[in-house]
Amino acid sequence: MNYFPEEVLEHIFDFVTTHKDRNSVSLVCKTWYKVERESRSRVFIGNCYSINPERLIARFPRLKSLTLKGKPHFADFNLVPHDWGGFVDPWIKALAKACPGLEELRLKRMVVSDESLELLSSAFVNFKSLVLVSCEGFSTDGLAAIAANCRHLQELDLQENEIDDRRGHWLSCFPESCTSLVSLNFACLKGEVNLPALERLVARNPNLRSLRLNRAVPFETLQKILIKAQHLVDLGAGSFVCDPKSEIYSKLKNAILKCGSIRSLSGFFEVASQCLPAIYPICTNLTSLNLSYAPGIHSNELIKLIRHCKKLQRLWILDCIGDGGLAAVAATCKELEELRVFPSDPFGPGNAAVTEEGLVAISTGCPRLHSILYFCQQMTNTALVTVAKHCPNFIRFRLCILDPAKPDPSTDGPLDAGFGAIVKSCKHLRRLSISGLLTDKVFLYIGRFAEQLEMLSIAFAGDSDQAMLHVLNGCKKLRKLEIRDCPFGNLALLTNVGKYETMRSLWMSSCDLTLEGCKTLARKMPKLNVEIINENDQMGDIPNDDQQKVEKMYLYRTVVGARQDAPDFVWTL
């Protein structure tokens, strides 16, 4: 194709949309590299320390959309110190100088300051989309700057963030000329909301299709919003508490009847179960339902609700639904593709409300299921074998037993056979999380059969270094490996160091690594950053005792060397 003019190549490359395929295109030849470089506008960076912003901008001068991730995934489980890093400030400053055409920014697990948001709001004239997921460090003052200054804003999506809610009037900062909003999500905010400003904002944005409210938005305001936004496709309700005999309830029922385009429903932070029948009319066409933040909806009400949701493809739910509720899901939701069951009280005593019976029911009744996250108290090999038989199309299988080293209760033995059946049957499995009593044998199965596996999470599993070696030697496409509380030491870490060049990252905490092993790895692989996280020693000096146990190690590929913002308790070898 080199005989095509560059303009034609650029047009052809426009049809190559995935980041992975664009990367492959750039490796074909110098001409393709040049054309891809100059035409690429969307970039994904899975680790903000794998490259610096200056190098990124030099590589892609026409950047318009950037997705950037900061802290390791285990930060979601409080295993990464709060002040470890992941600062977005240098990125926004560099982009402000060199990429004035930036339109979209998506950040995950990063530290975001109000100053960064203020600069973002003023530096990019055509800025349209800001998505913040599991970020921290900013307040509603920063959101006020985004609202006031981003005149072409189409999307503001705030998910699972820690936000300092200093005032409830940031919504009033949207100018009267703001009519471009398509998506607004502030469900994670905990503070009060300027309700009149919210109603006016919704009323003057006719293209609004996704709106997710926080718990401070009452039933009465929701009713008024639905009257003004009848074309919503995605709705996140706030407080759903009202007297079902009241006039407000009747008005909301009538408003919902006119919202026939809603396909996704979430929220319900506070709910009165007697009010739930009001949403039954829109359940018929729902494809996505997220009730993972609705502990007020109990099993019987959930079952009644689910029986109206025959077109569901995606369901996030709390384990209070029970095995009976999951059986109702299996009987009703034949098109279900993704299921997540979260613990309603992960640290509470007693038995979980779902068991292996619920998982088996789902696998038997939902043949299209390809992604699952399932929290439970116990699991059996028989159940996992049944799941593998009925759902061979899994691409994501994450099982979290709350007692992480618990054996199969029916045999008191390990769960090796069950997880072995999963990796043998599910040929396209890309992400796997395992828990329960597990020996080296299950890792032999994973290394031998999980040919497409890209991310593996391990906790409290294995007998020896050989378990980790089975994975490193066998999983050719593995990109992220995260391990905690496993008996893997220097031998496992150092036997196949070449593997790390093809991976994005390796996390090991509470294993059997020593400082000597990590130093040896750093010497052998100088293009990798090997970080030791020692929260108990903040002096900044690496100790001389090479036999000292390493509590946490984070290894990742980088093209720019050691980072400059590491705190004292992070040693880069």
XYZ file of C-alpha atoms in Angstrom:
573
model
C 0.000 0.000 0.000
C 3.007 2.322 -0.057
C 2.066 3.433 -3.581
C -1.009 5.203 -2.156
C -0.644 8.934 -1.470
C -0.353 9.782 2.216
C -3.761 11.488 2.115
C -5.348 8.198 1.022
C -3.501 6.248 3.701
C -4.682 8.715 6.302
C -8.272 8.223 5.174
C -7.871 4.442 5.349
C -6.351 4.653 8.822
C -9.439 6.533 9.992
C -11.264 3.195 9.820
C -8.731 1.598 12.190
C -10.281 2.551 15.528
C -8.773 0.409 18.310
C -5.609 1.530 20.071
C -4.048 -1.902 19.611
C -4.622 -1.922 15.851
C -3.327 1.629 15.477
C -0.156 0.593 17.294
C 0.278 -2.322 14.905
C -0.250 -0.091 11.871
C 2.564 2.220 12.987
C 5.050 -0.681 12.971
C 4.596 -1.713 9.321
C 7.041 0.745 7.709
C 8.375 4.295 7.996
C 5.685 5.724 5.736
C 2.885 4.150 7.742
C 4.560 5.280 10.970
C 4.642 8.864 9.700
C 1.054 8.872 8.458
C -0.255 7.181 11.600
C 1.647 9.649 13.777
C 0.223 12.680 12.030
C -3.337 11.366 11.786
C -3.800 9.809 15.218
C -5.958 11.878 17.537
C -6.873 9.361 20.274
C -4.275 7.846 22.620
C -4.543 5.423 25.555
C -1.780 5.228 28.191
C -2.223 2.500 30.776
C 0.477 3.849 33.126
C 1.208 7.554 33.448
C 4.827 6.762 34.361
C 5.523 4.641 31.283
C 6.113 7.828 29.276
C 6.218 11.547 29.944
C 3.851 14.114 28.400
C 6.570 15.779 26.300
C 7.432 12.509 24.579
C 3.780 11.725 23.986
C 3.148 15.120 22.386
C 6.214 14.782 20.158
C 4.918 11.384 19.015
C 1.322 12.512 18.392
C 1.194 16.250 17.638
C -2.499 16.230 16.674
C -3.748 14.724 19.906
C -7.413 15.413 20.670
C -8.370 12.647 23.088
C -6.240 11.179 25.893
C -7.009 8.338 28.300
C -4.540 8.125 31.180
C -4.278 5.757 34.140
C -2.276 6.389 37.304
C -2.129 4.160 40.387
C -1.972 0.355 40.074
C -5.244 -1.571 40.083
C -4.683 -2.822 43.638
C -5.234 0.772 44.788
C -8.922 -0.139 44.577
C -8.296 -2.502 47.522
C -6.329 0.049 49.590
C -3.016 -1.709 48.931
C -1.340 1.358 47.384
C -0.441 4.201 49.796
C -2.619 7.261 49.508
C 0.250 9.571 48.512
C 2.081 7.132 46.202
C 1.754 9.386 43.154
C -0.168 9.485 39.894
C -0.312 13.269 39.525
C -2.001 14.685 36.443
C -0.707 18.259 36.888
C 2.444 17.915 34.697
C 0.374 16.325 31.962
C -2.178 19.116 31.805
C 0.539 21.783 31.898
C 2.398 20.175 28.984
C -0.794 19.620 27.001
C -1.856 23.227 27.582
C 1.371 24.438 25.955
C 1.527 22.077 22.981
C -1.951 20.629 22.334
C -4.498 23.456 22.337
C -6.831 21.257 20.287
C -7.387 18.731 23.088
C -11.087 17.902 23.351
C -11.338 14.847 25.604
C -9.555 13.723 28.778
C -10.249 10.484 30.633
C -8.393 9.848 33.887
C -8.436 6.826 36.199
C -6.835 6.506 39.657
C -5.031 9.813 39.351
C -4.444 12.757 41.673
C -6.214 15.782 40.214
C -5.931 19.269 41.698
C -8.322 22.197 41.416
C -5.506 24.128 39.755
C -5.271 21.461 37.049
C -8.996 21.622 36.421
C -8.867 25.406 36.239
C -6.028 25.260 33.699
C -7.878 22.585 31.770
C -10.980 24.742 31.611
C -9.123 27.744 30.194
C -6.405 26.245 27.986
C -8.483 24.175 25.562
C -11.005 26.245 23.653
C -12.920 23.310 22.166
C -12.793 21.034 25.197
C -15.810 18.684 25.201
C -15.406 15.707 27.519
C -13.983 15.101 31.019
C -14.234 11.652 32.599
C -12.743 11.095 36.075
C -12.803 7.582 37.546
C -11.483 6.797 41.045
C -9.571 10.078 41.170
C -8.823 12.270 44.175
C -7.327 15.589 45.230
C -9.883 18.036 43.831
C -13.006 19.783 45.011
C -16.206 21.274 43.673
C -14.223 24.487 43.083
C -12.432 22.699 40.255
C -15.735 21.421 38.895
C -17.084 24.982 39.030
C -14.209 26.102 36.783
C -15.004 23.340 34.282
C -18.686 24.283 34.310
C -18.028 28.006 33.896
C -15.310 27.957 31.249
C -15.787 24.896 29.016
C -18.332 26.432 26.672
C -18.580 23.378 24.392
C -18.766 20.773 27.150
C -20.710 17.662 26.146
C -19.708 15.204 28.857
C -18.841 15.506 32.553
C -18.633 12.037 34.063
C -17.557 11.633 37.715
C -17.282 8.004 38.849
C -16.124 6.750 42.257
C -14.077 9.881 43.002
C -13.054 11.342 46.364
C -14.218 14.946 45.981
C -14.050 17.693 48.575
C -17.561 19.112 48.394
C -16.933 22.696 49.504
C -20.149 24.138 48.210
C -23.278 22.844 46.553
C -23.592 25.559 43.928
C -21.086 24.414 41.303
C -23.976 23.462 39.000
C -25.034 27.105 38.927
C -21.685 27.936 37.296
C -22.830 26.526 33.972
C -23.614 29.632 31.889
C -27.060 30.195 30.436
C -25.476 29.642 27.014
C -24.584 26.037 27.919
C -26.821 23.911 25.681
C -24.351 21.251 24.507
C -24.473 18.712 27.369
C -25.062 15.113 26.348
C -23.900 13.345 29.515
C -23.748 14.509 33.154
C -22.851 12.204 36.045
C -22.265 13.522 39.567
C -23.592 10.492 41.458
C -20.435 10.170 43.579
C -20.823 13.634 45.113
C -22.097 13.517 48.686
C -23.035 17.151 49.290
C -26.116 19.219 48.650
C -27.111 20.255 45.147
C -28.501 23.542 43.887
C -31.768 22.021 42.723
C -33.150 25.036 40.782
C -29.823 25.320 38.908
C -29.969 21.596 38.081
C -33.517 21.875 36.759
C -32.620 24.878 34.595
C -29.518 23.118 33.272
C -31.508 20.056 32.238
C -34.226 22.188 30.654
C -31.842 24.082 28.359
C -29.894 21.015 27.166
C -32.198 19.237 24.715
C -29.511 16.716 23.680
C -28.987 15.406 27.212
C -29.092 11.616 27.006
C -27.318 10.483 30.190
C -28.012 11.953 33.645
C -26.875 10.397 36.908
C -27.861 12.211 40.100
C -26.502 11.975 43.621
C -28.357 11.045 46.783
C -29.108 14.716 47.572
C -31.521 15.009 44.632
C -34.987 14.207 46.027
C -37.922 12.404 44.495
C -39.766 15.642 43.730
C -36.853 17.060 41.714
C -36.478 13.791 39.801
C -40.120 14.078 38.778
C -39.568 17.630 37.474
C -36.403 16.589 35.603
C -38.108 13.689 33.837
C -40.775 16.022 32.518
C -38.046 18.197 30.973
C -35.787 15.361 29.756
C -38.043 12.769 28.175
C -35.347 11.660 25.717
C -32.960 10.322 28.373
C -31.345 6.996 27.548
C -29.375 6.617 30.804
C -30.887 7.648 34.153
C -29.291 7.515 37.596
C -31.844 8.246 40.312
C -30.863 9.883 43.603
C -33.279 9.560 46.491
C -36.346 7.488 45.591
C -38.402 8.012 48.733
C -41.981 9.236 48.573
C -45.482 8.494 49.776
C -47.020 6.351 46.999
C -50.377 7.964 47.754
C -49.053 11.477 47.158
C -49.584 13.722 44.141
C -45.818 13.845 43.516
C -45.721 10.073 43.144
C -48.575 10.161 40.632
C -46.792 12.872 38.657
C -43.580 10.840 38.563
C -45.448 7.758 37.341
C -46.922 9.805 34.510
C -43.516 11.321 33.673
C -41.879 7.877 33.547
C -44.533 6.638 31.124
C -43.307 9.306 28.674
C -39.637 8.287 29.034
C -39.724 5.355 26.663
C -36.143 5.791 25.495
C -34.471 4.891 28.820
C -32.264 1.836 28.405
C -29.965 2.155 31.434
C -31.006 2.668 35.059
C -28.860 3.136 38.178
C -28.634 4.921 41.534
C -31.474 4.594 44.079
C -29.167 5.432 47.005
C -32.204 5.798 49.235
C -35.375 4.019 48.275
C -38.821 3.217 49.577
C -39.728 -0.210 48.255
C -43.390 0.733 47.838
C -42.287 3.323 45.250
C -40.512 0.841 42.969
C -43.620 -0.074 40.898
C -43.353 3.415 39.395
C -40.334 2.330 37.343
C -41.790 -0.978 36.125
C -42.980 0.544 32.807
C -39.432 1.431 31.720
C -37.950 -1.883 32.862
C -39.316 -3.661 29.817
C -36.728 -2.080 27.527
C -33.809 -1.823 29.937
C -30.501 -3.282 28.763
C -28.457 -2.099 31.780
C -29.384 -2.036 35.479
C -26.990 -1.011 38.258
C -28.354 -1.355 41.784
C -24.982 -1.870 43.473
C -25.567 1.253 45.579
C -29.134 0.445 46.566
C -28.999 -1.548 49.807
C -32.538 -0.431 50.586
C -33.976 -2.737 47.928
C -34.394 -6.166 49.444
C -34.590 -9.562 47.809
C -38.367 -9.766 47.284
C -38.534 -6.282 45.748
C -35.500 -7.060 43.567
C -37.130 -10.203 42.225
C -40.330 -8.326 41.367
C -38.261 -5.681 39.597
C -36.070 -8.146 37.711
C -39.082 -10.000 36.314
C -39.894 -6.888 34.278
C -36.345 -6.705 32.817
C -36.362 -9.324 30.101
C -33.926 -7.489 27.807
C -31.153 -6.911 30.339
C -27.625 -7.349 29.037
C -25.757 -5.849 31.994
C -26.653 -6.229 35.688
C -24.769 -4.931 38.735
C -26.378 -5.971 41.993
C -25.741 -6.515 45.717
C -25.578 -10.016 47.152
C -28.739 -9.381 49.163
C -30.568 -10.516 46.028
C -29.862 -14.053 47.255
C -29.663 -17.283 45.307
C -33.412 -17.126 44.721
C -33.043 -13.699 43.154
C -30.248 -14.917 40.887
C -32.467 -17.825 39.858
C -35.094 -15.227 38.890
C -32.440 -13.388 36.858
C -31.530 -16.634 35.111
C -35.173 -17.363 34.308
C -35.904 -13.841 33.052
C -32.764 -12.271 31.548
C -31.873 -14.598 28.683
C -29.826 -11.895 26.931
C -27.598 -11.171 29.969
C -23.936 -10.681 29.010
C -22.379 -9.120 32.117
C -23.119 -9.739 35.796
C -21.489 -8.212 38.870
C -22.577 -9.263 42.356
C -21.071 -7.093 45.094
C -21.025 -7.750 48.856
C -23.553 -5.690 50.769
C -21.395 -6.004 53.907
C -17.953 -7.444 53.024
C -16.656 -7.185 56.600
C -19.782 -8.257 58.414
C -20.249 -11.576 60.233
C -22.424 -14.401 59.040
C -23.039 -16.000 55.698
C -23.235 -14.189 52.392
C -26.609 -14.080 50.740
C -25.329 -15.742 47.547
C -23.546 -19.058 47.146
C -22.397 -21.345 44.374
C -26.060 -22.176 43.728
C -26.745 -18.678 42.428
C -23.724 -18.810 40.122
C -24.771 -22.170 38.709
C -28.312 -20.900 38.103
C -26.993 -17.878 36.212
C -24.649 -19.955 34.055
C -27.421 -22.385 33.204
C -30.019 -19.756 32.340
C -27.901 -17.039 30.678
C -26.056 -18.593 27.713
C -24.727 -15.240 26.440
C -22.897 -14.427 29.673
C -19.267 -13.490 28.967
C -18.253 -11.308 31.932
C -18.734 -11.895 35.647
C -17.577 -10.503 38.994
C -18.955 -12.603 41.828
C -18.438 -12.041 45.564
C -19.439 -14.964 47.778
C -18.448 -16.822 50.945
C -17.779 -20.176 49.351
C -17.460 -22.040 46.056
C -17.238 -25.675 44.950
C -15.404 -27.424 42.155
C -18.646 -28.947 40.941
C -20.212 -25.523 40.566
C -17.227 -24.127 38.644
C -17.183 -27.130 36.311
C -20.885 -26.571 35.611
C -20.302 -22.872 34.952
C -17.468 -23.682 32.550
C -19.689 -26.132 30.698
C -22.579 -23.701 30.196
C -20.619 -20.465 29.630
C -17.583 -21.166 27.432
C -17.586 -17.592 26.076
C -16.237 -15.868 29.182
C -13.705 -13.140 28.473
C -13.700 -11.906 32.098
C -14.122 -14.231 35.082
C -13.509 -12.782 38.532
C -14.460 -14.823 41.573
C -13.860 -13.255 44.993
C -14.387 -15.551 47.964
C -14.522 -13.270 51.009
C -12.611 -15.862 53.040
C -9.836 -15.976 50.411
C -8.222 -19.315 51.279
C -11.433 -21.246 51.917
C -11.544 -24.796 50.488
C -14.350 -26.511 48.642
C -16.876 -27.040 51.473
C -18.092 -30.313 49.998
C -14.638 -31.958 49.905
C -12.488 -29.712 52.102
C -9.997 -29.742 49.226
C -8.580 -27.089 46.885
C -10.520 -25.487 44.024
C -7.898 -26.380 41.418
C -10.199 -28.565 39.336
C -12.919 -25.930 39.171
C -10.700 -23.097 37.983
C -8.925 -25.559 35.720
C -12.260 -26.246 34.037
C -12.801 -22.505 33.559
C -9.482 -21.927 31.771
C -9.846 -25.094 29.699
C -13.365 -24.304 28.463
C -13.144 -20.521 28.094
C -10.751 -20.202 25.160
C -11.093 -16.414 24.892
C -10.568 -15.578 28.569
C -8.654 -12.291 28.890
C -9.093 -11.402 32.557
C -9.103 -13.772 35.517
C -9.253 -13.312 39.288
C -8.997 -16.413 41.463
C -9.499 -17.049 45.162
C -10.123 -19.893 47.579
C -7.769 -22.696 48.558
C -5.516 -23.201 45.523
C -2.318 -25.168 44.959
C 0.372 -24.983 42.283
C -1.745 -27.262 40.094
C -4.236 -24.535 39.167
C -1.381 -22.343 37.934
C -0.209 -25.200 35.747
C -3.698 -25.217 34.196
C -3.643 -21.451 33.748
C -0.243 -21.464 32.063
C -1.195 -24.330 29.784
C -4.709 -23.359 28.718
C -5.242 -19.603 29.213
C -3.663 -18.638 25.905
C -5.487 -15.304 25.550
C -5.121 -14.190 29.175
C -4.016 -10.562 29.565
C -4.638 -9.818 33.254
C -4.427 -12.150 36.246
C -5.133 -11.335 39.899
C -3.968 -13.765 42.590
C -4.427 -13.697 46.364
C -3.572 -16.218 49.124
C -2.833 -18.976 46.612
C -0.117 -21.416 45.551
C 2.439 -23.556 47.350
C 5.769 -22.529 45.831
C 7.627 -20.433 43.252
C 6.668 -22.949 40.619
C 3.103 -21.624 40.583
C 4.176 -18.172 39.395
C 6.595 -19.706 36.892
C 3.770 -21.728 35.321
C 1.984 -18.457 34.588
C 5.011 -16.513 33.340
C 6.172 -19.340 31.096
C 2.764 -20.260 29.766
C 0.591 -17.154 29.338
C 2.070 -15.638 26.184
C -0.266 -12.620 26.069
C -0.126 -11.715 29.751
C 0.162 -7.957 30.285
C -0.726 -7.351 33.935
C -0.032 -9.679 36.843
C -0.983 -8.703 40.390
C -0.176 -10.904 43.363
C -0.738 -10.532 47.093
C -0.105 -12.816 50.080
C 1.400 -15.683 48.100
C 4.560 -17.744 48.858
C 6.416 -16.548 45.754
C 9.991 -15.357 46.190
C 13.171 -14.435 44.335
C 13.282 -17.636 42.299
C 9.860 -16.948 40.810
C 10.744 -13.302 40.210
C 14.109 -13.867 38.508
C 13.809 -17.095 36.507
C 12.051 -15.577 33.466
C 12.873 -11.849 33.595
C 12.562 -11.487 29.817
C 8.824 -11.958 30.171
C 8.505 -8.563 31.869
C 9.551 -6.780 28.672
C 6.276 -7.875 27.081
C 4.151 -6.990 30.118
C 2.820 -3.646 31.262
C 3.264 -4.272 34.980
C 3.800 -6.699 37.852
C 2.600 -6.048 41.413
C 3.676 -8.241 44.340
C 2.807 -7.526 47.965
C 3.183 -9.618 51.124
C 5.092 -12.298 49.235
C 8.585 -13.733 49.922
C 10.683 -11.259 47.958
C 13.884 -9.798 49.347
C 15.682 -6.568 48.547
C 18.492 -8.585 46.951
C 16.092 -10.202 44.491
C 14.590 -6.864 43.494
C 18.042 -5.303 43.050
C 19.099 -8.203 40.837
C 15.993 -7.735 38.709
C 16.723 -4.021 38.339
C 20.283 -4.764 37.190
C 19.145 -7.354 34.661
C 16.342 -5.218 33.252
C 17.493 -1.578 33.252
C 14.609 -0.467 31.015
C 12.091 -1.430 33.681
C 11.256 0.593 36.755
C 11.418 -1.525 39.900
C 9.787 0.308 42.787
C 9.934 -0.815 46.397
C 7.142 0.599 48.551
C 8.062 0.659 52.219
C 5.574 2.693 54.213
C 7.418 1.942 57.467
C 10.647 3.653 56.342
C 10.349 7.165 54.923
C 14.034 8.152 55.207
C 14.505 7.845 51.469
C 17.696 5.699 51.637
C 17.761 2.126 50.407
C 18.994 -0.123 53.283
C 22.173 -2.198 52.993
C 20.553 -5.380 54.271
C 19.833 -7.238 51.025
C 17.981 -9.973 52.899
C 15.337 -7.549 54.109
C 11.875 -8.645 53.110
C 10.108 -6.432 50.575
C 6.531 -5.644 51.532
C 5.414 -4.246 48.176
C 7.061 -4.226 44.758
C 5.724 -2.591 41.614
C 7.470 -3.250 38.315
C 6.506 -1.571 35.062
C 7.831 -0.787 31.609
C 8.909 2.767 30.875
C 10.765 4.672 28.167
C 11.665 7.636 30.380
C 13.448 6.107 33.367
C 12.730 6.637 37.046
C 9.974 9.073 37.919
C 10.821 12.340 39.615
C 7.845 12.638 41.981
C 8.317 9.483 44.070
C 7.720 10.029 47.819
C 10.377 9.059 50.361
C 8.851 5.664 51.040
C 9.147 4.618 47.377
C 12.619 3.419 46.390
C 13.340 3.101 42.662
C 16.076 0.530 42.064
